[in-house]
Amino acid sequence: MVKFLLLALAFGLAHAYAELEGKWVTTAIAADNVDKIEEEGPLRLYIREITCSEACSQMGVTFYVNANGQCSETKVIGYRQEDGKYRTQFEGDNRYEPVHVTPENIVFTSKNVDRAGQTTNLIFLVGKGKPLTPEQYEKLEEFAKEQNIPKENIREILATDICPQ
């Protein structure tokens, strides 16, 4: 019985990791420090692909940042920490984790501490290129409130994404 439960757990984790991997597009971002996610802001990330390796102990994220009208492609590798969150370096120290995964969307929470020591709490919502429905936007507003991010700080960025797909 124990072997069966371990096998079921391993299969469930493998399935969850499989849902993370693939081509994704940033749909919306929210942050308590909204300047970081405004157009051409350093944390306005246009995500394109998520990969997992080694049982998803490493998560690769490929994205673009648009600065001065130029899209710059970047790939970071996050390493899973003991608390289950991933850690990487980009515009400072970042700790992030997927908190809601469906075949259509993934919601990540992230904490960035920049080189000046300023902390920014973020929510990234990635999807398959469709805008949020009114119901999805309402759920995002509720989740932002739970994360102490004002709903006014939510940015739907699909329409401003001019970087290569």
mmCIF file with all atom_site columns, C-alpha atoms in Angstrom:
data_model
loop_
_atom_site.group_PDB
_atom_site.id
_atom_site.type_symbol
_atom_site.label_atom_id
_atom_site.label_alt_id
_atom_site.label_comp_id
_atom_site.label_asym_id
_atom_site.label_entity_id
_atom_site.label_seq_id
_atom_site.pdbx_PDB_ins_code
_atom_site.Cartn_x
_atom_site.Cartn_y
_atom_site.Cartn_z
_atom_site.occupancy
_atom_site.B_iso_or_equiv
_atom_site.pdbx_formal_charge
_atom_site.auth_seq_id
_atom_site.auth_comp_id
_atom_site.auth_asym_id
_atom_site.auth_atom_id
_atom_site.pdbx_PDB_model_num
ATOM 1   C CA . MET A 1 1   ? 0.000   0.000  0.000   1.00 0.00 ? 1   MET A CA 1
ATOM 2   C CA . VAL A 1 2   ? 2.812   2.425  0.864   1.00 0.00 ? 2   VAL A CA 1
ATOM 3   C CA . LYS A 1 3   ? 4.489   1.738  -2.486  1.00 0.00 ? 3   LYS A CA 1
ATOM 4   C CA . PHE A 1 4   ? 1.205   2.452  -4.234  1.00 0.00 ? 4   PHE A CA 1
ATOM 5   C CA . LEU A 1 5   ? 0.800   5.784  -2.400  1.00 0.00 ? 5   LEU A CA 1
ATOM 6   C CA . LEU A 1 6   ? 4.384   6.792  -3.219  1.00 0.00 ? 6   LEU A CA 1
ATOM 7   C CA . LEU A 1 7   ? 3.822   5.870  -6.858  1.00 0.00 ? 7   LEU A CA 1
ATOM 8   C CA . ALA A 1 8   ? 0.584   7.895  -6.906  1.00 0.00 ? 8   ALA A CA 1
ATOM 9   C CA . LEU A 1 9   ? 2.374   10.867 -5.334  1.00 0.00 ? 9   LEU A CA 1
ATOM 10  C CA . ALA A 1 10  ? 5.239   10.632 -7.838  1.00 0.00 ? 10  ALA A CA 1
ATOM 11  C CA . PHE A 1 11  ? 2.767   10.418 -10.727 1.00 0.00 ? 11  PHE A CA 1
ATOM 12  C CA . GLY A 1 12  ? 0.831   13.414 -9.392  1.00 0.00 ? 12  GLY A CA 1
ATOM 13  C CA . LEU A 1 13  ? 3.998   15.510 -9.086  1.00 0.00 ? 13  LEU A CA 1
ATOM 14  C CA . ALA A 1 14  ? 5.155   14.488 -12.562 1.00 0.00 ? 14  ALA A CA 1
ATOM 15  C CA . HIS A 1 15  ? 1.753   15.508 -13.936 1.00 0.00 ? 15  HIS A CA 1
ATOM 16  C CA . ALA A 1 16  ? 1.918   18.883 -12.145 1.00 0.00 ? 16  ALA A CA 1
ATOM 17  C CA . TYR A 1 17  ? 5.412   19.515 -13.538 1.00 0.00 ? 17  TYR A CA 1
ATOM 18  C CA . ALA A 1 18  ? 4.220   18.559 -17.006 1.00 0.00 ? 18  ALA A CA 1
ATOM 19  C CA . GLU A 1 19  ? 1.471   21.183 -16.745 1.00 0.00 ? 19  GLU A CA 1
ATOM 20  C CA . LEU A 1 20  ? 4.069   23.861 -15.940 1.00 0.00 ? 20  LEU A CA 1
ATOM 21  C CA . GLU A 1 21  ? 6.254   23.143 -18.928 1.00 0.00 ? 21  GLU A CA 1
ATOM 22  C CA . GLY A 1 22  ? 5.576   24.693 -22.288 1.00 0.00 ? 22  GLY A CA 1
ATOM 23  C CA . LYS A 1 23  ? 4.926   27.892 -24.161 1.00 0.00 ? 23  LYS A CA 1
ATOM 24  C CA . TRP A 1 24  ? 3.267   30.604 -22.077 1.00 0.00 ? 24  TRP A CA 1
ATOM 25  C CA . VAL A 1 25  ? 2.467   34.315 -22.441 1.00 0.00 ? 25  VAL A CA 1
ATOM 26  C CA . THR A 1 26  ? 2.220   36.821 -19.597 1.00 0.00 ? 26  THR A CA 1
ATOM 27  C CA . THR A 1 27  ? -1.407  37.903 -19.280 1.00 0.00 ? 27  THR A CA 1
ATOM 28  C CA . ALA A 1 28  ? -1.272  40.092 -16.165 1.00 0.00 ? 28  ALA A CA 1
ATOM 29  C CA . ILE A 1 29  ? 1.128   41.276 -13.472 1.00 0.00 ? 29  ILE A CA 1
ATOM 30  C CA . ALA A 1 30  ? 0.431   42.872 -10.099 1.00 0.00 ? 30  ALA A CA 1
ATOM 31  C CA . ALA A 1 31  ? 2.946   44.396 -7.677  1.00 0.00 ? 31  ALA A CA 1
ATOM 32  C CA . ASP A 1 32  ? 2.944   46.340 -4.437  1.00 0.00 ? 32  ASP A CA 1
ATOM 33  C CA . ASN A 1 33  ? 5.618   48.577 -6.000  1.00 0.00 ? 33  ASN A CA 1
ATOM 34  C CA . VAL A 1 34  ? 3.775   49.339 -9.233  1.00 0.00 ? 34  VAL A CA 1
ATOM 35  C CA . ASP A 1 35  ? 6.641   51.322 -10.808 1.00 0.00 ? 35  ASP A CA 1
ATOM 36  C CA . LYS A 1 36  ? 8.511   48.048 -11.311 1.00 0.00 ? 36  LYS A CA 1
ATOM 37  C CA . ILE A 1 37  ? 5.791   46.697 -13.645 1.00 0.00 ? 37  ILE A CA 1
ATOM 38  C CA . GLU A 1 38  ? 4.757   49.771 -15.608 1.00 0.00 ? 38  GLU A CA 1
ATOM 39  C CA . GLU A 1 39  ? 5.609   49.836 -19.334 1.00 0.00 ? 39  GLU A CA 1
ATOM 40  C CA . GLU A 1 40  ? 9.386   49.437 -19.690 1.00 0.00 ? 40  GLU A CA 1
ATOM 41  C CA . GLY A 1 41  ? 9.635   48.665 -15.964 1.00 0.00 ? 41  GLY A CA 1
ATOM 42  C CA . PRO A 1 42  ? 12.405  46.235 -14.966 1.00 0.00 ? 42  PRO A CA 1
ATOM 43  C CA . LEU A 1 43  ? 9.984   43.547 -13.724 1.00 0.00 ? 43  LEU A CA 1
ATOM 44  C CA . ARG A 1 44  ? 7.448   43.773 -16.539 1.00 0.00 ? 44  ARG A CA 1
ATOM 45  C CA . LEU A 1 45  ? 8.375   40.346 -17.851 1.00 0.00 ? 45  LEU A CA 1
ATOM 46  C CA . TYR A 1 46  ? 6.885   38.996 -21.065 1.00 0.00 ? 46  TYR A CA 1
ATOM 47  C CA . ILE A 1 47  ? 7.195   35.278 -20.329 1.00 0.00 ? 47  ILE A CA 1
ATOM 48  C CA . ARG A 1 48  ? 7.469   32.878 -23.264 1.00 0.00 ? 48  ARG A CA 1
ATOM 49  C CA . GLU A 1 49  ? 8.485   29.461 -21.995 1.00 0.00 ? 49  GLU A CA 1
ATOM 50  C CA . ILE A 1 50  ? 8.790   27.463 -18.780 1.00 0.00 ? 50  ILE A CA 1
ATOM 51  C CA . THR A 1 51  ? 10.895  24.320 -18.519 1.00 0.00 ? 51  THR A CA 1
ATOM 52  C CA . CYS A 1 52  ? 11.560  21.903 -15.669 1.00 0.00 ? 52  CYS A CA 1
ATOM 53  C CA . SER A 1 53  ? 14.462  19.558 -15.141 1.00 0.00 ? 53  SER A CA 1
ATOM 54  C CA . GLU A 1 54  ? 15.562  17.101 -12.488 1.00 0.00 ? 54  GLU A CA 1
ATOM 55  C CA . ALA A 1 55  ? 12.026  16.504 -11.151 1.00 0.00 ? 55  ALA A CA 1
ATOM 56  C CA . CYS A 1 56  ? 11.501  20.245 -11.452 1.00 0.00 ? 56  CYS A CA 1
ATOM 57  C CA . SER A 1 57  ? 14.195  21.046 -8.906  1.00 0.00 ? 57  SER A CA 1
ATOM 58  C CA . GLN A 1 58  ? 15.273  23.526 -11.587 1.00 0.00 ? 58  GLN A CA 1
ATOM 59  C CA . MET A 1 59  ? 12.754  25.722 -13.400 1.00 0.00 ? 59  MET A CA 1
ATOM 60  C CA . GLY A 1 60  ? 13.827  27.626 -16.481 1.00 0.00 ? 60  GLY A CA 1
ATOM 61  C CA . VAL A 1 61  ? 11.903  30.762 -17.438 1.00 0.00 ? 61  VAL A CA 1
ATOM 62  C CA . THR A 1 62  ? 12.465  32.420 -20.815 1.00 0.00 ? 62  THR A CA 1
ATOM 63  C CA . PHE A 1 63  ? 11.096  35.946 -21.108 1.00 0.00 ? 63  PHE A CA 1
ATOM 64  C CA . TYR A 1 64  ? 11.531  39.347 -22.717 1.00 0.00 ? 64  TYR A CA 1
ATOM 65  C CA . VAL A 1 65  ? 11.947  42.747 -21.114 1.00 0.00 ? 65  VAL A CA 1
ATOM 66  C CA . ASN A 1 66  ? 11.094  45.804 -23.202 1.00 0.00 ? 66  ASN A CA 1
ATOM 67  C CA . ALA A 1 67  ? 13.430  48.722 -22.487 1.00 0.00 ? 67  ALA A CA 1
ATOM 68  C CA . ASN A 1 68  ? 13.688  51.777 -24.725 1.00 0.00 ? 68  ASN A CA 1
ATOM 69  C CA . GLY A 1 69  ? 11.450  50.083 -27.276 1.00 0.00 ? 69  GLY A CA 1
ATOM 70  C CA . GLN A 1 70  ? 13.852  47.131 -27.564 1.00 0.00 ? 70  GLN A CA 1
ATOM 71  C CA . CYS A 1 71  ? 12.880  43.598 -26.532 1.00 0.00 ? 71  CYS A CA 1
ATOM 72  C CA . SER A 1 72  ? 15.700  41.743 -24.811 1.00 0.00 ? 72  SER A CA 1
ATOM 73  C CA . GLU A 1 73  ? 15.362  37.982 -24.370 1.00 0.00 ? 73  GLU A CA 1
ATOM 74  C CA . THR A 1 74  ? 16.518  36.523 -21.068 1.00 0.00 ? 74  THR A CA 1
ATOM 75  C CA . LYS A 1 75  ? 16.496  33.053 -19.571 1.00 0.00 ? 75  LYS A CA 1
ATOM 76  C CA . VAL A 1 76  ? 16.888  32.416 -15.862 1.00 0.00 ? 76  VAL A CA 1
ATOM 77  C CA . ILE A 1 77  ? 17.100  29.147 -13.980 1.00 0.00 ? 77  ILE A CA 1
ATOM 78  C CA . GLY A 1 78  ? 15.367  29.018 -10.613 1.00 0.00 ? 78  GLY A CA 1
ATOM 79  C CA . TYR A 1 79  ? 16.592  26.447 -8.123  1.00 0.00 ? 79  TYR A CA 1
ATOM 80  C CA . ARG A 1 80  ? 14.013  24.947 -5.762  1.00 0.00 ? 80  ARG A CA 1
ATOM 81  C CA . GLN A 1 81  ? 14.794  25.739 -2.126  1.00 0.00 ? 81  GLN A CA 1
ATOM 82  C CA . GLU A 1 82  ? 13.860  23.727 0.965   1.00 0.00 ? 82  GLU A CA 1
ATOM 83  C CA . ASP A 1 83  ? 10.639  25.753 1.355   1.00 0.00 ? 83  ASP A CA 1
ATOM 84  C CA . GLY A 1 84  ? 9.561   24.735 -2.180  1.00 0.00 ? 84  GLY A CA 1
ATOM 85  C CA . LYS A 1 85  ? 10.086  28.198 -3.671  1.00 0.00 ? 85  LYS A CA 1
ATOM 86  C CA . TYR A 1 86  ? 12.477  28.802 -6.529  1.00 0.00 ? 86  TYR A CA 1
ATOM 87  C CA . ARG A 1 87  ? 15.357  31.248 -6.270  1.00 0.00 ? 87  ARG A CA 1
ATOM 88  C CA . THR A 1 88  ? 17.186  33.077 -9.052  1.00 0.00 ? 88  THR A CA 1
ATOM 89  C CA . GLN A 1 89  ? 18.952  36.337 -9.816  1.00 0.00 ? 89  GLN A CA 1
ATOM 90  C CA . PHE A 1 90  ? 17.379  38.951 -12.097 1.00 0.00 ? 90  PHE A CA 1
ATOM 91  C CA . GLU A 1 91  ? 17.206  42.639 -11.175 1.00 0.00 ? 91  GLU A CA 1
ATOM 92  C CA . GLY A 1 92  ? 18.197  41.449 -7.711  1.00 0.00 ? 92  GLY A CA 1
ATOM 93  C CA . ASP A 1 93  ? 17.277  38.340 -5.723  1.00 0.00 ? 93  ASP A CA 1
ATOM 94  C CA . ASN A 1 94  ? 14.018  36.580 -6.623  1.00 0.00 ? 94  ASN A CA 1
ATOM 95  C CA . ARG A 1 95  ? 12.015  33.887 -4.880  1.00 0.00 ? 95  ARG A CA 1
ATOM 96  C CA . TYR A 1 96  ? 8.957   32.617 -6.753  1.00 0.00 ? 96  TYR A CA 1
ATOM 97  C CA . GLU A 1 97  ? 6.529   29.726 -6.829  1.00 0.00 ? 97  GLU A CA 1
ATOM 98  C CA . PRO A 1 98  ? 3.550   28.546 -8.851  1.00 0.00 ? 98  PRO A CA 1
ATOM 99  C CA . VAL A 1 99  ? 0.484   28.753 -6.610  1.00 0.00 ? 99  VAL A CA 1
ATOM 100 C CA . HIS A 1 100 ? -2.290  27.830 -9.060  1.00 0.00 ? 100 HIS A CA 1
ATOM 101 C CA . VAL A 1 101 ? -1.853  25.668 -12.154 1.00 0.00 ? 101 VAL A CA 1
ATOM 102 C CA . THR A 1 102 ? -4.409  24.733 -14.809 1.00 0.00 ? 102 THR A CA 1
ATOM 103 C CA . PRO A 1 103 ? -3.856  23.746 -18.441 1.00 0.00 ? 103 PRO A CA 1
ATOM 104 C CA . GLU A 1 104 ? -4.859  27.329 -19.417 1.00 0.00 ? 104 GLU A CA 1
ATOM 105 C CA . ASN A 1 105 ? -3.152  29.458 -16.732 1.00 0.00 ? 105 ASN A CA 1
ATOM 106 C CA . ILE A 1 106 ? -0.444  29.512 -14.098 1.00 0.00 ? 106 ILE A CA 1
ATOM 107 C CA . VAL A 1 107 ? -0.367  32.001 -11.233 1.00 0.00 ? 107 VAL A CA 1
ATOM 108 C CA . PHE A 1 108 ? 3.034   32.700 -9.675  1.00 0.00 ? 108 PHE A CA 1
ATOM 109 C CA . THR A 1 109 ? 3.836   34.703 -6.581  1.00 0.00 ? 109 THR A CA 1
ATOM 110 C CA . SER A 1 110 ? 7.257   36.296 -6.486  1.00 0.00 ? 110 SER A CA 1
ATOM 111 C CA . LYS A 1 111 ? 9.354   38.413 -4.145  1.00 0.00 ? 111 LYS A CA 1
ATOM 112 C CA . ASN A 1 112 ? 12.121  40.573 -5.621  1.00 0.00 ? 112 ASN A CA 1
ATOM 113 C CA . VAL A 1 113 ? 14.751  42.315 -3.521  1.00 0.00 ? 113 VAL A CA 1
ATOM 114 C CA . ASP A 1 114 ? 16.624  44.724 -5.774  1.00 0.00 ? 114 ASP A CA 1
ATOM 115 C CA . ARG A 1 115 ? 20.223  45.848 -5.441  1.00 0.00 ? 115 ARG A CA 1
ATOM 116 C CA . ALA A 1 116 ? 19.156  48.832 -3.323  1.00 0.00 ? 116 ALA A CA 1
ATOM 117 C CA . GLY A 1 117 ? 17.395  46.492 -0.869  1.00 0.00 ? 117 GLY A CA 1
ATOM 118 C CA . GLN A 1 118 ? 13.839  47.419 -1.932  1.00 0.00 ? 118 GLN A CA 1
ATOM 119 C CA . THR A 1 119 ? 11.386  44.513 -1.705  1.00 0.00 ? 119 THR A CA 1
ATOM 120 C CA . THR A 1 120 ? 8.625   44.100 -4.298  1.00 0.00 ? 120 THR A CA 1
ATOM 121 C CA . ASN A 1 121 ? 5.892   41.462 -3.989  1.00 0.00 ? 121 ASN A CA 1
ATOM 122 C CA . LEU A 1 122 ? 4.473   40.361 -7.317  1.00 0.00 ? 122 LEU A CA 1
ATOM 123 C CA . ILE A 1 123 ? 1.873   38.162 -8.948  1.00 0.00 ? 123 ILE A CA 1
ATOM 124 C CA . PHE A 1 124 ? 2.457   36.900 -12.486 1.00 0.00 ? 124 PHE A CA 1
ATOM 125 C CA . LEU A 1 125 ? -0.410  35.317 -14.395 1.00 0.00 ? 125 LEU A CA 1
ATOM 126 C CA . VAL A 1 126 ? 0.609   33.471 -17.552 1.00 0.00 ? 126 VAL A CA 1
ATOM 127 C CA . GLY A 1 127 ? -1.687  31.855 -20.073 1.00 0.00 ? 127 GLY A CA 1
ATOM 128 C CA . LYS A 1 128 ? -2.041  30.713 -23.640 1.00 0.00 ? 128 LYS A CA 1
ATOM 129 C CA . GLY A 1 129 ? -2.529  34.177 -25.152 1.00 0.00 ? 129 GLY A CA 1
ATOM 130 C CA . LYS A 1 130 ? -6.158  34.916 -24.270 1.00 0.00 ? 130 LYS A CA 1
ATOM 131 C CA . PRO A 1 131 ? -7.219  37.973 -22.256 1.00 0.00 ? 131 PRO A CA 1
ATOM 132 C CA . LEU A 1 132 ? -8.682  37.467 -18.803 1.00 0.00 ? 132 LEU A CA 1
ATOM 133 C CA . THR A 1 133 ? -12.417 36.931 -18.542 1.00 0.00 ? 133 THR A CA 1
ATOM 134 C CA . PRO A 1 134 ? -14.271 39.227 -16.111 1.00 0.00 ? 134 PRO A CA 1
ATOM 135 C CA . GLU A 1 135 ? -14.512 36.273 -13.682 1.00 0.00 ? 135 GLU A CA 1
ATOM 136 C CA . GLN A 1 136 ? -10.757 35.591 -13.906 1.00 0.00 ? 136 GLN A CA 1
ATOM 137 C CA . TYR A 1 137 ? -9.993  39.278 -13.375 1.00 0.00 ? 137 TYR A CA 1
ATOM 138 C CA . GLU A 1 138 ? -12.225 39.327 -10.291 1.00 0.00 ? 138 GLU A CA 1
ATOM 139 C CA . LYS A 1 139 ? -10.383 36.279 -8.877  1.00 0.00 ? 139 LYS A CA 1
ATOM 140 C CA . LEU A 1 140 ? -7.063  38.006 -9.587  1.00 0.00 ? 140 LEU A CA 1
ATOM 141 C CA . GLU A 1 141 ? -8.282  41.096 -7.710  1.00 0.00 ? 141 GLU A CA 1
ATOM 142 C CA . GLU A 1 142 ? -9.245  38.922 -4.727  1.00 0.00 ? 142 GLU A CA 1
ATOM 143 C CA . PHE A 1 143 ? -5.888  37.132 -4.769  1.00 0.00 ? 143 PHE A CA 1
ATOM 144 C CA . ALA A 1 144 ? -4.024  40.444 -5.044  1.00 0.00 ? 144 ALA A CA 1
ATOM 145 C CA . LYS A 1 145 ? -5.883  41.677 -1.966  1.00 0.00 ? 145 LYS A CA 1
ATOM 146 C CA . GLU A 1 146 ? -4.850  38.503 -0.079  1.00 0.00 ? 146 GLU A CA 1
ATOM 147 C CA . GLN A 1 147 ? -1.237  39.265 -1.076  1.00 0.00 ? 147 GLN A CA 1
ATOM 148 C CA . ASN A 1 148 ? -1.556  42.905 0.130   1.00 0.00 ? 148 ASN A CA 1
ATOM 149 C CA . ILE A 1 149 ? -1.315  44.237 -3.422  1.00 0.00 ? 149 ILE A CA 1
ATOM 150 C CA . PRO A 1 150 ? -3.860  46.963 -4.259  1.00 0.00 ? 150 PRO A CA 1
ATOM 151 C CA . LYS A 1 151 ? -6.185  46.006 -7.131  1.00 0.00 ? 151 LYS A CA 1
ATOM 152 C CA . GLU A 1 152 ? -5.226  49.308 -8.790  1.00 0.00 ? 152 GLU A CA 1
ATOM 153 C CA . ASN A 1 153 ? -1.737  47.797 -9.205  1.00 0.00 ? 153 ASN A CA 1
ATOM 154 C CA . ILE A 1 154 ? -2.901  45.017 -11.535 1.00 0.00 ? 154 ILE A CA 1
ATOM 155 C CA . ARG A 1 155 ? -1.698  45.430 -15.114 1.00 0.00 ? 155 ARG A CA 1
ATOM 156 C CA . GLU A 1 156 ? -3.141  43.404 -17.976 1.00 0.00 ? 156 GLU A CA 1
ATOM 157 C CA . ILE A 1 157 ? -0.178  43.385 -20.344 1.00 0.00 ? 157 ILE A CA 1
ATOM 158 C CA . LEU A 1 158 ? -1.220  41.172 -23.238 1.00 0.00 ? 158 LEU A CA 1
ATOM 159 C CA . ALA A 1 159 ? -2.097  44.186 -25.405 1.00 0.00 ? 159 ALA A CA 1
ATOM 160 C CA . THR A 1 160 ? 1.288   45.895 -24.802 1.00 0.00 ? 160 THR A CA 1
ATOM 161 C CA . ASP A 1 161 ? 3.334   42.787 -25.595 1.00 0.00 ? 161 ASP A CA 1
ATOM 162 C CA . ILE A 1 162 ? 5.259   43.666 -28.777 1.00 0.00 ? 162 ILE A CA 1
ATOM 163 C CA . CYS A 1 163 ? 8.097   41.190 -28.228 1.00 0.00 ? 163 CYS A CA 1
ATOM 164 C CA . PRO A 1 164 ? 8.593   38.132 -30.453 1.00 0.00 ? 164 PRO A CA 1
ATOM 165 C CA . GLN A 1 165 ? 6.379   35.169 -29.760 1.00 0.00 ? 165 GLN A CA 1
#
